[in-house]
XYZ file of C-alpha atoms in Angstrom:
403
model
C -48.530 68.262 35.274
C -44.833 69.429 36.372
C -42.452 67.753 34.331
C -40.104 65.679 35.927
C -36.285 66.291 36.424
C -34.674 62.796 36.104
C -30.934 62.100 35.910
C -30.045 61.203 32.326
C -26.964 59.176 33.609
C -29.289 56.702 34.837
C -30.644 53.811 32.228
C -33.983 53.212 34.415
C -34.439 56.965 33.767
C -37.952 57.252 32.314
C -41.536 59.562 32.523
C -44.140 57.677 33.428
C -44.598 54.051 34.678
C -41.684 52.282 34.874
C -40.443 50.645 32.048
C -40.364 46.952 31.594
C -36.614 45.502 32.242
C -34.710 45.372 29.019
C -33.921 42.071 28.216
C -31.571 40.193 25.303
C -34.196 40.951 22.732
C -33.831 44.025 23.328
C -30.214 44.170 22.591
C -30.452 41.994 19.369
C -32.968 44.326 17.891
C -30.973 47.426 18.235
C -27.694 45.581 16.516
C -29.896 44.144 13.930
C -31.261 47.572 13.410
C -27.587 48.990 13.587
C -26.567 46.304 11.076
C -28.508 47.022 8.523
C -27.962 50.852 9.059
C -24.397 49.278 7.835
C -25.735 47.483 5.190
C -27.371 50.634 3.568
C -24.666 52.484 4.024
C -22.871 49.895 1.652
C -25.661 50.658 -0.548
C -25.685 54.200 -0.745
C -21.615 54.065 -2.199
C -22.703 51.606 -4.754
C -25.064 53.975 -5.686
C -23.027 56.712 -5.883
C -20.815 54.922 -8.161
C -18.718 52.789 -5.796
C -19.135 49.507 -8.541
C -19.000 51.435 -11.858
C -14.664 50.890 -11.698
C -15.389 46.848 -10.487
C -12.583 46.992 -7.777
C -15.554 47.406 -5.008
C -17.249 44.392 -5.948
C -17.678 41.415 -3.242
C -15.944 38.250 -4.241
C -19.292 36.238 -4.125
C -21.293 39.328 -5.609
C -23.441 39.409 -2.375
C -21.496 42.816 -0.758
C -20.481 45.512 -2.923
C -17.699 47.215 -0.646
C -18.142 50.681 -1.770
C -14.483 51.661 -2.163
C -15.027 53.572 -5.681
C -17.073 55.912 -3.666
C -14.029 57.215 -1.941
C -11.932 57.419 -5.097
C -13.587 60.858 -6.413
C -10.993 61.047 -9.000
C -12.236 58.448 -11.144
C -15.322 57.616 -13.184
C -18.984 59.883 -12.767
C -18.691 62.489 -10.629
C -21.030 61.435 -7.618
C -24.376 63.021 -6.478
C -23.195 65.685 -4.026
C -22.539 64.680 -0.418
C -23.323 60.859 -1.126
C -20.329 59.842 -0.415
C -19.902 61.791 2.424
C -23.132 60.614 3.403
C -22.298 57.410 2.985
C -18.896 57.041 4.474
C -20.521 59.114 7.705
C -23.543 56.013 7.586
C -20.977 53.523 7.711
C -18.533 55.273 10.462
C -21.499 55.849 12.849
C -23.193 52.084 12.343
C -19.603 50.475 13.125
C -18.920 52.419 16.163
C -22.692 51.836 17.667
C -21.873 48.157 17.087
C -18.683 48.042 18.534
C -19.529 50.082 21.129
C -22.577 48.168 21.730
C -20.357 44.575 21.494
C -18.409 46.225 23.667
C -20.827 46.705 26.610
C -23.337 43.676 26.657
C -20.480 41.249 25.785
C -21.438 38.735 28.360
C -24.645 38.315 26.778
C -23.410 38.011 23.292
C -20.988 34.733 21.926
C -17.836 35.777 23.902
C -15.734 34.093 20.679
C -17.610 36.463 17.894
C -17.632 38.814 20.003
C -14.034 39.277 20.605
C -13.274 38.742 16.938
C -15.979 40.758 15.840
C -15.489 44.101 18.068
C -11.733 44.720 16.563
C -12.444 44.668 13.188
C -15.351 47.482 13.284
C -13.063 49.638 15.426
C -10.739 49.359 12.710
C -13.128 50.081 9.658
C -14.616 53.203 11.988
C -11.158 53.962 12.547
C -9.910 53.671 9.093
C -12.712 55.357 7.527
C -12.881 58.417 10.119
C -8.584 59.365 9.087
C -9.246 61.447 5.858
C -11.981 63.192 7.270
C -9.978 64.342 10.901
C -7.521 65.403 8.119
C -9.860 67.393 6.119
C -11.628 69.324 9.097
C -8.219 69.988 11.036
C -6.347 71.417 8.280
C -9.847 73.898 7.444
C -9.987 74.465 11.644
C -6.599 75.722 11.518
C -6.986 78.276 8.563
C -9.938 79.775 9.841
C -7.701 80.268 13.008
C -4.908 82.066 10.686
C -7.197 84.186 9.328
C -9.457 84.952 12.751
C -5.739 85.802 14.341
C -5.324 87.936 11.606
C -8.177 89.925 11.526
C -9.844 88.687 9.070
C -13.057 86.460 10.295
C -13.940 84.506 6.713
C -11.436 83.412 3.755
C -10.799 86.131 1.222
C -11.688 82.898 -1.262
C -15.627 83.010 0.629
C -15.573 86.851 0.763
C -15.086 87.069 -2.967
C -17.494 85.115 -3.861
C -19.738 86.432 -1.856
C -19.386 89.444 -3.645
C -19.145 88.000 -7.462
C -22.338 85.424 -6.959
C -24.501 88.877 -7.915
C -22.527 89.172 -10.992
C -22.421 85.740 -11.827
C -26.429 85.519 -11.739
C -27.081 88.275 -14.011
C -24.796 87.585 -16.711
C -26.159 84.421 -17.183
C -29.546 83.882 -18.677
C -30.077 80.057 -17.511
C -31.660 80.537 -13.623
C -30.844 76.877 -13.345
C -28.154 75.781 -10.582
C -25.226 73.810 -10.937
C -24.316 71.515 -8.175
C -20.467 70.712 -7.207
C -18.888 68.068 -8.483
C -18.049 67.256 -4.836
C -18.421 68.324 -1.395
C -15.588 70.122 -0.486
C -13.817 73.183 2.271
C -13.717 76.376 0.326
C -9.879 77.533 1.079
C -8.393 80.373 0.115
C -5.390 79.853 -2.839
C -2.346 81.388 -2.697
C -3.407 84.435 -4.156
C -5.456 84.528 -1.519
C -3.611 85.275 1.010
C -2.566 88.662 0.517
C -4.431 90.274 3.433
C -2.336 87.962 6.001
C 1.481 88.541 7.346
C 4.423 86.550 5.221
C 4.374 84.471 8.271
C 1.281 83.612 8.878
C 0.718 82.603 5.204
C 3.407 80.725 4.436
C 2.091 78.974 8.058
C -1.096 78.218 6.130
C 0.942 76.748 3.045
C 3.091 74.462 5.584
C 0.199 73.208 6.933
C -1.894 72.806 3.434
C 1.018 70.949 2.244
C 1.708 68.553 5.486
C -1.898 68.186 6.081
C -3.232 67.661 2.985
C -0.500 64.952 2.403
C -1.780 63.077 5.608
C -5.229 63.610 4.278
C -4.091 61.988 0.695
C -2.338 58.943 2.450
C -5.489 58.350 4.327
C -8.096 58.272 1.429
C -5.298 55.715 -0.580
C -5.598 53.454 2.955
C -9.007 54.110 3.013
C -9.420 52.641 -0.906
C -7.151 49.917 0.199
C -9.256 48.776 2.691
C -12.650 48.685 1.423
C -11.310 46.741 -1.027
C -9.770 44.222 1.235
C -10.764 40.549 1.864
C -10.564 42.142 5.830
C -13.479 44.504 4.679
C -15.229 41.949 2.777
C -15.262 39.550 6.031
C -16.389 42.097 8.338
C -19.443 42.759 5.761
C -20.130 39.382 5.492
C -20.758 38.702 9.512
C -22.823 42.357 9.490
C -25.070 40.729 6.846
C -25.060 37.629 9.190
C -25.759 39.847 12.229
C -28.602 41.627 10.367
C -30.635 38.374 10.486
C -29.442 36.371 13.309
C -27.737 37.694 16.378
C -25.392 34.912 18.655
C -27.018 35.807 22.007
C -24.601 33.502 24.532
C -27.857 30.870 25.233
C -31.801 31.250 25.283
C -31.489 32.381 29.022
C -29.875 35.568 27.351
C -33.176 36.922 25.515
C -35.035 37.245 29.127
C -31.751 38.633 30.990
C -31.751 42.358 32.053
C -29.539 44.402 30.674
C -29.665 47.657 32.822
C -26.963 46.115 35.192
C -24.483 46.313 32.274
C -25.603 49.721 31.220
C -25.201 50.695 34.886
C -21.457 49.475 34.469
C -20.566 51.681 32.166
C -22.141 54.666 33.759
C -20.525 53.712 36.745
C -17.220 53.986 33.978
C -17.927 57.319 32.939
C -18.988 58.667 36.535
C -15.199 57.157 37.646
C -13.539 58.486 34.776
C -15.172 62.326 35.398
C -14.468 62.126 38.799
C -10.582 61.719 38.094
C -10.349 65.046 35.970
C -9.467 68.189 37.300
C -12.353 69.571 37.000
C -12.316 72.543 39.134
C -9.516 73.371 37.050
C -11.443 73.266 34.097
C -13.916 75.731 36.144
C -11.889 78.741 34.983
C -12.876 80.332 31.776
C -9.071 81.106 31.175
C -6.876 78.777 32.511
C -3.220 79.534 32.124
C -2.174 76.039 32.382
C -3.399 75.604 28.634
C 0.129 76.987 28.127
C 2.565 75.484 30.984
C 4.300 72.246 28.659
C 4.115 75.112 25.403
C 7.474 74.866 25.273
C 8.983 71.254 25.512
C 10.580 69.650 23.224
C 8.361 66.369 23.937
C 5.933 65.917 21.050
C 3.098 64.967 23.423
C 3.491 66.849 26.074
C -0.023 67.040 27.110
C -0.685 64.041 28.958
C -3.835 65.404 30.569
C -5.964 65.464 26.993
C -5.523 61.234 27.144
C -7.698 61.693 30.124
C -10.691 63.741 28.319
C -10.466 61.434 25.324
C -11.176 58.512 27.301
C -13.513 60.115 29.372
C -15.337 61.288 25.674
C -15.224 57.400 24.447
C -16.947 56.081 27.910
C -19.327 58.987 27.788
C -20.215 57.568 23.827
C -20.067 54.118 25.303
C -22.951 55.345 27.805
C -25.110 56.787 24.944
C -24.874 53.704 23.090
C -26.287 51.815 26.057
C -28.843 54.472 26.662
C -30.118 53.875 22.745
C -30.130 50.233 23.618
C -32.060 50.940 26.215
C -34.694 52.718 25.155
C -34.778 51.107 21.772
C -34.828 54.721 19.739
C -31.810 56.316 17.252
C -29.454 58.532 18.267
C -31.678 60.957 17.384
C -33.629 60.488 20.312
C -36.745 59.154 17.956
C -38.533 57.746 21.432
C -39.235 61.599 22.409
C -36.299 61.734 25.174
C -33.209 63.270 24.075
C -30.701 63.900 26.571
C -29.725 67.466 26.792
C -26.888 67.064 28.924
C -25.587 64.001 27.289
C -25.161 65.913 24.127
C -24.082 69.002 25.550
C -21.182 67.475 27.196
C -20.633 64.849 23.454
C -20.004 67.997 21.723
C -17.906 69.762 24.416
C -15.842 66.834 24.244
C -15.748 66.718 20.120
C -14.186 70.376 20.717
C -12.030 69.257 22.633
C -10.416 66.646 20.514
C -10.511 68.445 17.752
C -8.670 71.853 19.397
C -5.941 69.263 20.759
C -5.095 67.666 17.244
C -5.381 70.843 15.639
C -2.136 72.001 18.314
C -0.443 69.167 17.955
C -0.332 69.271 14.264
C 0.704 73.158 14.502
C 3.139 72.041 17.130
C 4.683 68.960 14.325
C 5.125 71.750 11.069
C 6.386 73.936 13.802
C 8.991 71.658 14.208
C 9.832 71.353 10.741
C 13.420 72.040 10.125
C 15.075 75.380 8.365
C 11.525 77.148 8.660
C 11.593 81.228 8.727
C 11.352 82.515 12.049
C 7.894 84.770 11.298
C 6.615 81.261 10.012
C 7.890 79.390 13.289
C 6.029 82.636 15.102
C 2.868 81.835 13.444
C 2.786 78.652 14.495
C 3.341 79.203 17.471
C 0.726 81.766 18.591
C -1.503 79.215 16.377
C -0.548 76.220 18.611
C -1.313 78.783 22.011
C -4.812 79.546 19.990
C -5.928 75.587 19.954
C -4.844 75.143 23.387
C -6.819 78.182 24.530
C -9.486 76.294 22.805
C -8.769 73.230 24.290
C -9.006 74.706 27.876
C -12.357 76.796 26.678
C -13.839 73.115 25.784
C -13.206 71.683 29.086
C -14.650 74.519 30.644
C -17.728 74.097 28.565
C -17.809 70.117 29.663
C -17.719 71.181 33.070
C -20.466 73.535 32.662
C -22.702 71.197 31.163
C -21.714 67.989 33.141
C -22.649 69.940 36.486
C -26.016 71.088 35.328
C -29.113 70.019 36.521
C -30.499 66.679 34.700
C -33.155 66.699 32.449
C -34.696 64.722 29.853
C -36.780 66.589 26.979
């Protein structure tokens, strides 16, 4: 049998019969199931040693808050990637809940609603900082060295080289895990093989960055240990077991109308982007506000960033939907969904990355080959920037289909 071409954009999208309408039960399984995905989450950073320092502990003992798991510089070292793991877990449950509040509002308790969507876009939020750090500071070395020639760190090239040595002058075959996750970058001494400008770019920006990054994991302590934290945990333990659906008439009620809204939201919101624009693989405009002396002078990238939260917004209504993970468990991931999520994750990520080499540019009594660096750094993200949108376009204007 040919398989069918169906437009993923659509939530009554399906193979086969049609699908039974989607009703409030519906919804209040997938944010009990996202709830305790939450819950777990809080789990997994006790477990890695978020209650060993007792400053993560709940009040009532009920909701350990996990905030020792962040603090890696205190205590056991934890099992490698848990807290990563863990702090991802708890990012991605609190957005698909928001997200999800966000949506089918008028079907949920307008008053818990309202007070409830807030506070997880502020935990995602808060939680998300040190990492956006972390990855933009390693996005723009591995630029420095690319525009230098050299396509890996000299810190990863070396030990490339000495990991034969190491293994046979040891006699114990057994390996040693990290002490903690972390972006291999290269040290000072590293740096040899670049220009005077473009490392003492790379220090600038190790030093700014990783500042930002510190400030953001001390917030990020402060608040999972923070009554705030402890009340949000409290109503996701609540939601787990019962969800406030607005009246009984509310379990039978469709929901593909609001799911239809915010396609409709992220069909609107593509439409008003320059896409043909974005058609050309090297678009010169990446470079026309290089210059200014405003700090944001790239107005346009608001426009993909909220086109890249309604276009999340849409998969979380899609999951609700069809009642599967994000992983597309139910058998139907949707290729051109993800194709255009991840275009749109360059995207945001290129921006940043130019705005923070646009910010240490700006820093005062800086050398001019440093100030140089930056700059052709700063042209490189925006290049990227422009190459993402082309990719979105790409994908966005692709045939459907559902695998």
């Amino acid at each position: 049998m040919a398989q069918r071409h169906l437009d993923p954009t659509d939530p009554t999208a399906a193979t086969g019969p049609p699908p039974v309408p989607a009703g409030g039960d519906a919804l209040a399984d997938y944010l009990r199931a996202q709830a305790t995905e939450f819950l777990r989450a809080l789990r997994l950073h006790r477990e890695s040693g978020a209650g060993a320092h007792g400053n993560g502990a709940h009040p009532s003992g009920a909701h350990p808050s996990g905030a020792g798991a962040l603090d890696r510089g205190r205590g056991p070292a934890p099992a490698p990637d848990g807290p990563v793991d863990a702090a991802r877990a708890l990012r991605r449950a609190a957005r698909r809940l928001s997200g999800t509040l966000h949506t089918f509002q008028p079907l949920l308790d307008a008053e818990w609603a309202e007070a409830m969507r807030p506070e997880l876009a502020w935990l995602s939020g808060t939680l998300a900082l040190e990492h956006a750090y972390a990855s933009r500071l390693d996005r723009l070395l591995q630029a420095l060295h690319r525009l230098s020639g050299s396509a890996a760190f000299p810190a990863q090239q070396q030990a490339g080289r000495a990991a034969p040595a190491r293994a046979a002058a040891t006699a114990d075959p057994a390996p040693v895990a990290p002490l903690a996750p972390s972006v291999t970058r290269p040290s000072p001494a590293d740096r040899g093989n670049l220009t005077v400008g473009a490392a003492k770019a790379g220090a600038l920006l190790d030093r700014q960055l990783t500042l930002a990054r510190t400030r953001a994991h001390s917030t990020a302590l402060q608040a999972l240990g923070s009554s705030r934290f402890h009340a949000v945990a409290d109503k996701v333990a609540l939601l787990a077991s019962e969800v406030p659906l607005k009246d009984t008439a509310a379990a039978g009620a469709d929901l593909r109308p609001l799911a239809a809204a915010a396609r409709d939201r992220l069909t609107d919101a593509v439409a008003a982007l320059p896409l043909v624009t974005a058609g050309n693989p090297y678009n010169a405009q990446a470079l026309v506000h290089g210059l200014s002396p405003d700090p944001a002078p790239h107005p346009q990238d608001a426009q993909w960033h909220q086109v890249r939260l309604l276009l999340r917004l849409h998969r979380y209504a899609l999951e609700v939907l069809a009642g599967a993970d994000a992983d597309g468990a139910d058998g139907t991931t949707d290729v051109r969904l993800l194709a255009a999520g991840e275009a749109l994750d360059r995207h945001r990520d290129a921006s940043e990355a130019a705005a923070a080499a646009a910010q240490a540019a700006r820093t005062p009594r800086i050398a001019p080959a440093t100030a140089y660096a930056l700059g052709v750094l700063h042209a490189d993200q925006r290049h990227e920037v422009e190459a993402a949108r082309y990719a979105f376009q790409h994908s966005w204007r692709k045939e459907p289909i559902r695998l």
